[in-house]
Coordinates of C-alpha atoms in Angstrom, one line a residue:
Chain A
G21 CA -135.2 18.3 -149.2
A22 CA -131.5 19.5 -150.0
G23 CA -131.0 20.3 -146.3
V24 CA -131.9 19.7 -142.7
S25 CA -135.1 21.1 -142.0
Q26 CA -136.6 22.0 -138.8
S27 CA -140.2 22.7 -137.6
P28 CA -141.7 25.0 -136.3
S29 CA -139.1 27.8 -137.0
N30 CA -140.5 29.8 -134.0
K31 CA -142.6 28.2 -131.1
V32 CA -143.9 30.3 -128.3
T33 CA -145.3 28.3 -125.5
E34 CA -147.0 28.7 -122.0
K35 CA -145.2 27.6 -118.9
G36 CA -146.1 24.0 -118.0
K37 CA -147.1 22.9 -121.4
D38 CA -145.4 20.5 -123.2
V39 CA -143.6 21.1 -127.0
E40 CA -142.5 18.9 -129.7
L41 CA -139.7 19.8 -132.1
R42 CA -139.3 18.2 -135.1
C43 CA -136.2 17.5 -137.4
D44 CA -135.8 16.1 -140.9
P45 CA -132.4 15.0 -141.4
I46 CA -130.9 14.8 -144.9
S47 CA -131.8 11.6 -146.8
G48 CA -129.3 8.8 -146.0
H49 CA -127.7 10.3 -143.0
T50 CA -127.4 8.0 -140.3
A51 CA -126.2 10.1 -137.5
L52 CA -128.5 13.1 -136.0
Y53 CA -127.9 15.4 -133.2
W54 CA -129.9 18.0 -131.2
Y55 CA -128.2 20.7 -129.8
R56 CA -129.6 23.7 -127.6
Q57 CA -128.1 27.2 -127.8
S58 CA -129.3 30.0 -125.8
L59 CA -128.6 33.7 -126.9
G60 CA -125.1 34.6 -127.2
Q61 CA -124.0 31.3 -126.0
G62 CA -122.0 28.0 -127.3
L63 CA -123.8 24.8 -128.3
E64 CA -125.0 22.7 -125.6
F65 CA -125.2 18.8 -126.8
L66 CA -128.7 17.3 -126.0
I67 CA -128.7 13.7 -127.7
Y68 CA -127.3 11.8 -130.4
F69 CA -128.5 8.9 -132.5
Q70 CA -126.4 6.7 -135.0
G71 CA -128.2 4.1 -137.0
N72 CA -129.8 1.6 -135.0
S73 CA -127.8 1.9 -132.0
A74 CA -129.0 3.0 -128.9
P75 CA -128.8 6.9 -128.5
D76 CA -126.6 8.9 -126.4
K77 CA -128.8 10.8 -124.0
S78 CA -126.0 11.9 -122.0
G79 CA -126.5 15.8 -122.8
L80 CA -130.4 15.8 -122.0
P81 CA -130.8 18.3 -118.9
S82 CA -133.4 16.7 -117.1
D83 CA -136.4 14.0 -117.4
R84 CA -138.8 16.3 -119.0
F85 CA -136.6 16.1 -122.4
S86 CA -136.8 13.1 -124.5
A87 CA -136.2 12.3 -128.3
E88 CA -137.1 9.9 -130.7
R89 CA -135.9 8.9 -134.0
T90 CA -138.4 6.8 -136.3
G91 CA -137.6 4.7 -138.9
G92 CA -133.6 6.2 -138.7
S93 CA -135.0 9.2 -140.4
V94 CA -137.1 11.8 -138.7
S95 CA -136.4 12.7 -134.9
T96 CA -138.8 14.6 -132.6
L97 CA -137.6 16.3 -129.6
T98 CA -140.2 16.5 -126.9
I99 CA -140.1 18.9 -123.7
Q100 CA -142.8 18.2 -121.1
R101 CA -144.0 20.9 -118.8
T102 CA -142.0 23.5 -120.1
Q103 CA -140.0 25.8 -117.9
Q104 CA -138.5 29.4 -118.9
E105 CA -135.3 28.3 -118.8
D106 CA -135.9 26.0 -121.6
S107 CA -136.1 29.2 -123.8
A108 CA -133.5 28.8 -126.7
V109 CA -132.8 27.9 -130.0
Y110 CA -132.7 24.1 -130.6
L111 CA -130.5 23.1 -133.3
C112 CA -130.8 19.6 -135.2
A113 CA -127.7 18.2 -137.3
S114 CA -127.2 15.2 -139.6
S115 CA -124.2 13.7 -140.9
L116 CA -123.4 10.6 -142.8
G117 CA -122.0 8.9 -139.7
Q118 CA -119.6 6.3 -141.0
G119 CA -117.0 8.1 -142.9
G120 CA -118.6 11.6 -143.0
T121 CA -117.0 14.2 -140.9
E122 CA -119.4 17.0 -141.9
A123 CA -122.6 17.6 -139.7
F124 CA -125.0 19.7 -141.5
F125 CA -127.4 21.8 -139.3
G126 CA -130.7 22.9 -139.8
Q127 CA -132.1 26.5 -139.1
G128 CA -133.3 25.6 -135.7
T129 CA -136.5 26.1 -133.5
R130 CA -136.6 29.2 -131.6
L131 CA -138.4 28.1 -128.4
T132 CA -139.8 31.0 -126.3
V133 CA -141.5 29.8 -123.0
V134 CA -143.9 32.5 -121.2
Chain B
G9 CA -109.6 29.6 -126.8
E10 CA -111.2 27.8 -123.9
S11 CA -114.1 28.8 -122.0
V12 CA -115.7 28.0 -118.6
G13 CA -119.1 26.8 -119.1
L14 CA -120.8 28.1 -122.6
H15 CA -120.1 31.7 -122.2
L16 CA -118.4 32.7 -125.4
P17 CA -115.0 34.4 -125.7
T18 CA -114.6 37.3 -128.1
L19 CA -111.8 37.7 -130.4
S20 CA -111.5 41.8 -132.0
V21 CA -109.6 41.7 -135.1
Q22 CA -109.2 45.1 -137.3
E23 CA -110.5 44.5 -140.6
G24 CA -107.5 43.4 -143.1
D25 CA -105.4 42.0 -140.3
N26 CA -105.2 37.9 -140.0
S27 CA -107.5 36.2 -137.2
I28 CA -106.2 33.1 -135.2
I29 CA -108.8 31.3 -133.4
N30 CA -107.9 28.6 -130.9
C31 CA -109.1 25.3 -129.7
A32 CA -107.8 23.0 -127.3
Y33 CA -109.3 19.2 -127.1
S34 CA -108.6 16.5 -124.9
N35 CA -109.1 13.3 -126.8
S36 CA -106.3 11.9 -128.7
A37 CA -108.4 9.5 -130.5
S38 CA -110.1 11.9 -132.5
D39 CA -110.4 11.1 -136.1
Y40 CA -111.0 14.5 -137.7
F41 CA -111.1 18.0 -136.6
I42 CA -113.6 20.4 -138.1
W43 CA -114.4 24.2 -138.0
Y44 CA -117.8 25.7 -138.3
K45 CA -118.7 29.2 -138.5
Q46 CA -122.2 30.5 -137.2
E47 CA -123.5 33.7 -138.3
S48 CA -126.2 35.4 -136.6
G49 CA -129.7 33.9 -136.6
K50 CA -128.3 30.8 -138.4
G51 CA -127.3 27.1 -137.9
P52 CA -123.6 26.5 -138.2
Q53 CA -121.7 25.8 -141.3
F54 CA -119.0 23.8 -142.2
I55 CA -115.6 25.5 -143.0
I56 CA -112.8 23.0 -143.0
D57 CA -111.7 19.8 -141.8
I58 CA -108.6 18.3 -141.2
R59 CA -107.5 14.7 -140.6
S60 CA -105.6 13.5 -137.3
N61 CA -102.6 12.5 -139.4
M62 CA -102.1 15.9 -140.9
D63 CA -100.7 19.1 -139.2
K64 CA -102.1 21.7 -141.6
R65 CA -104.6 22.2 -144.2
Q66 CA -105.5 25.2 -146.2
G67 CA -108.6 26.7 -147.8
Q68 CA -109.7 29.7 -149.5
R69 CA -108.1 32.3 -146.9
V70 CA -108.4 29.9 -144.1
T71 CA -105.7 27.6 -142.7
V72 CA -106.2 25.1 -140.0
L73 CA -103.0 23.9 -138.0
L74 CA -103.2 20.8 -135.6
N75 CA -100.6 20.4 -133.1
K76 CA -101.5 16.6 -131.6
T77 CA -98.3 17.0 -129.0
V78 CA -100.2 19.8 -127.2
K79 CA -103.5 18.7 -128.4
H80 CA -104.2 22.1 -130.0
L81 CA -106.1 23.3 -133.0
S82 CA -106.2 26.7 -134.5
L83 CA -107.9 28.3 -137.5
Q84 CA -106.2 31.0 -139.2
I85 CA -108.2 33.5 -141.4
A86 CA -106.4 35.8 -143.9
A87 CA -107.2 39.4 -144.5
T88 CA -110.4 39.3 -142.2
Q89 CA -113.3 40.8 -143.7
P90 CA -116.5 42.2 -141.7
G91 CA -118.2 38.9 -143.4
D92 CA -116.2 36.9 -141.1
S93 CA -117.8 38.1 -138.0
A94 CA -119.7 35.2 -136.4
V95 CA -119.1 32.7 -133.7
Y96 CA -116.4 29.9 -134.6
F97 CA -116.8 26.4 -133.2
C98 CA -114.0 23.7 -133.2
A99 CA -115.4 20.3 -133.5
E100 CA -114.0 16.8 -133.1
N101 CA -115.0 13.6 -134.5
I102 CA -114.3 10.3 -132.4
N103 CA -115.5 7.3 -133.7
Q104 CA -118.5 8.6 -136.1
K105 CA -119.5 10.9 -133.3
V106 CA -119.0 14.8 -134.0
T107 CA -118.6 16.9 -130.5
F108 CA -118.4 20.5 -130.5
G109 CA -116.3 23.0 -128.5
T110 CA -117.9 25.9 -126.7
G111 CA -116.9 28.5 -129.6
T112 CA -115.4 31.8 -130.2
K113 CA -117.2 35.0 -131.2
L114 CA -114.9 36.9 -134.0
Q115 CA -115.6 40.6 -133.9
V116 CA -114.4 42.5 -137.2
I117 CA -113.6 46.2 -136.5
P118 CA -113.8 48.0 -139.8

């Protein structure tokens, strides 16, 4: 596709369940970011992947959160034992990395934990 | 401007006036600075960027100013329109990693 694609666009889950959020970055983009955004709030950095380097996980809020990027392309953000405070929009972005300044965002996944 | 935590400060501007959105940064090693616009229900979109060796860059109705002495970045929007209402994020690119500021909500009063 032409842009960053995220799925699902909306997810409602019960408290305590695990969820997986998917991000398909733009082809050829080596950098991939995950952010979380609560309603009316700013962007909270979660994790950053750059090529084959070890990911920067410094933004993950707890060990219930993890992310993978397989084959340098698709990424999955997993939240285990979801809590109500996990409810937010999860945004993925990708960029060219080397020499590229612009990060392109997906439309996000709106997660609601009930 | 800057905010504590992730709560968004709000700037209210009359339609037709100029808007100035400010951002402070701390890392003098930043290579690029970027402004993004996020409309309600959408992901952030690139507006304009500026290299660290420049102090001014102009786009269509927007100007970004960089003051490296005080580590300050601003986005100026000329003749603000209702469609400019959005959240604006500054971001810095350091060693290929883009880091976002907390954002400012621009409210255009018709």
